[in-house]
C-alpha positions as a printed NumPy array, in Angstrom:
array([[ 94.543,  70.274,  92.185],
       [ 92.658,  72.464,  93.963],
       [ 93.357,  76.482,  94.226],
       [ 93.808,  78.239,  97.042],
       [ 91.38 ,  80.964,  98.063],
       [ 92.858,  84.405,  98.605],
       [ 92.564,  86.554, 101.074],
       [ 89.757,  88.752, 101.658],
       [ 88.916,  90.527, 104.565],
       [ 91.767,  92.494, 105.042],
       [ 91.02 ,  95.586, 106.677],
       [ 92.534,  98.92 , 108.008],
       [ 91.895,  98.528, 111.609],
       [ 93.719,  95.374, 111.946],
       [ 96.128,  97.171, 109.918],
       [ 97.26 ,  99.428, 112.428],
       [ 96.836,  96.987, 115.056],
       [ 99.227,  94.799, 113.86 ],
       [101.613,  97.333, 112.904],
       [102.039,  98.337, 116.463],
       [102.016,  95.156, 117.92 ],
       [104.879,  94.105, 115.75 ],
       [106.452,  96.676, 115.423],
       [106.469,  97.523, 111.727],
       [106.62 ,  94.   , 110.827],
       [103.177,  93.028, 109.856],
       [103.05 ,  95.392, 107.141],
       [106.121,  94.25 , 105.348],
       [104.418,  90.601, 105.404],
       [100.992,  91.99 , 104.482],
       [102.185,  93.834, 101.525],
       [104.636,  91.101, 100.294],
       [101.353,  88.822, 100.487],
       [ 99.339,  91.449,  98.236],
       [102.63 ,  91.904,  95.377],
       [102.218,  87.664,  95.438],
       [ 98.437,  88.196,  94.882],
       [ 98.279,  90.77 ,  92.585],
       [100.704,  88.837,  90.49 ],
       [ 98.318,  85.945,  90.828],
       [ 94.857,  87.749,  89.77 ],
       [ 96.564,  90.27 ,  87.246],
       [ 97.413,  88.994,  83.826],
       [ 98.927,  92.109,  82.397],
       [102.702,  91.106,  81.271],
       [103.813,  92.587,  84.026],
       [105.278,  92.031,  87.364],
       [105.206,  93.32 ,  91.207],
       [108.384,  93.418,  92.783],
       [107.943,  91.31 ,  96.444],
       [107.346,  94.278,  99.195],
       [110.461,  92.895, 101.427],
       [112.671,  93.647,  98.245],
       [111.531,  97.205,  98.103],
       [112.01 ,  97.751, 102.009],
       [115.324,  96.517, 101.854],
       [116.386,  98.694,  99.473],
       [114.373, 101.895, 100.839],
       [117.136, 103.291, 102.136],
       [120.206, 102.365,  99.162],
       [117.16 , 104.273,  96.63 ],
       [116.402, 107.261,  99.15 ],
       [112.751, 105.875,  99.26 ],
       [112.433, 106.454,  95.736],
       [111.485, 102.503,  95.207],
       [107.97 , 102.623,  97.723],
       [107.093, 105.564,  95.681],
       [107.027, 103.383,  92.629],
       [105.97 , 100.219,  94.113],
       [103.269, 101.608,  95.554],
       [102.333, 104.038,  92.471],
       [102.79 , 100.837,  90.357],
       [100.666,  98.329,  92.595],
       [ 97.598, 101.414,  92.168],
       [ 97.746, 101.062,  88.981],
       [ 97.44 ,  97.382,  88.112],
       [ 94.994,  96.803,  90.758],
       [ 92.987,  99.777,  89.286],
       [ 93.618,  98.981,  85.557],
       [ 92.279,  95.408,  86.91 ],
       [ 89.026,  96.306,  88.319],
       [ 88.161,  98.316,  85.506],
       [ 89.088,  94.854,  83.379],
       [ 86.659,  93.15 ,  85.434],
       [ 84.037,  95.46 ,  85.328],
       [ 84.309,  95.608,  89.064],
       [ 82.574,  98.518,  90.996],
       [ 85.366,  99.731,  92.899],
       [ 87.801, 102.684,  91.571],
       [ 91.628, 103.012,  92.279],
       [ 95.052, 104.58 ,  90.168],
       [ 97.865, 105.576,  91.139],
       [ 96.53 , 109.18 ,  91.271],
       [ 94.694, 107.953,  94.406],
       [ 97.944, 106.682,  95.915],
       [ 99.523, 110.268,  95.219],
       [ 96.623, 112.433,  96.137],
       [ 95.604, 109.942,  99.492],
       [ 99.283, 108.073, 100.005],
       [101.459, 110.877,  99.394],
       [100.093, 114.439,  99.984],
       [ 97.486, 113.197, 102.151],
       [100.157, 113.35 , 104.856],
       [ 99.562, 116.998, 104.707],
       [ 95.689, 116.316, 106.116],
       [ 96.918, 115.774, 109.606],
       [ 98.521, 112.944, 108.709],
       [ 95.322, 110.848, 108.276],
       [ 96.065, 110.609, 104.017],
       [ 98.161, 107.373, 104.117],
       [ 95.888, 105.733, 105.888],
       [ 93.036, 106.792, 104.005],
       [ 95.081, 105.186, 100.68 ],
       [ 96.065, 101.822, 102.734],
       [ 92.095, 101.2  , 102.992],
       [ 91.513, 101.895,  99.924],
       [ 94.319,  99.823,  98.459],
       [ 92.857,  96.805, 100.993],
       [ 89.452,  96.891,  99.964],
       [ 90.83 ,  96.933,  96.019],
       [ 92.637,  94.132,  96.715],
       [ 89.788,  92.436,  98.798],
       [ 87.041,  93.037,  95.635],
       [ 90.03 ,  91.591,  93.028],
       [ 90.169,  88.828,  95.322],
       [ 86.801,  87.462,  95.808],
       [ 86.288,  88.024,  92.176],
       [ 89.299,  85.784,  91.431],
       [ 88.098,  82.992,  94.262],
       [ 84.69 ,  83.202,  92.693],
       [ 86.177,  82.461,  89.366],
       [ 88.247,  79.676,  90.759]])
């Protein structure tokens, strides 16, 4: 059986672009596709919660859950690449420092955190497909 190749040119610019065009939608999909994959190249015991389970319950935790998931998802992919040896650095500091306060830099923080989260997940995947 052959395994299927991950995705790996994922990318801020088409980020935003398909944010807008769908209206919000695209990154509910994107990120559910990244818990799946992380879950797939990280053998840690542990377990991402799908994204479309954290949106829906956004609200119910008073966005208390996207603060974890995404503090949480930092970390593995982080703890992962360091595992691997891989040249690429991210923790969950970076999602607080870039994801969180980096709202305060005129708003440009978040997205500076989504790239970096991307291009994590981009190196963790072409390491697993190479491995594959």
């Amino acid at each position: 059986m052959e395994k299927k190749m991950l995705t790996t040119d994922r990318g801020l610019l088409l980020y935003i672009i398909f944010s807008i065009i769908t209206i919000g939608i695209y990154p509910i999909v994107m990120f559910t596709k990244v818990s799946n994959e992380v879950n797939l190249v990280v053998k840690d015991g542990r377990s991402t919660m799908q994204y479309w389970i954290v949106w829906l319950l956004t609200i119910p935790t008073l966005g208390i859950l996207p603060l974890v998931w995404f503090n949480n998802i930092s970390s593995r992919v982080g703890n992962e690449l360091v595992r691997r040896n891989l040249p690429y650095s991210i923790s969950a500091g970076t999602f607080w420092g870039w994801g969180f306060f980096g709202v305060l830099l005129f708003g440009i923080g978040p997205l500076v955190y989504i790239h970096k989260l991307l291009k994590a997940v981009n190196i963790l995947n072409t390491s697993y497909n190479m491995e594959n």
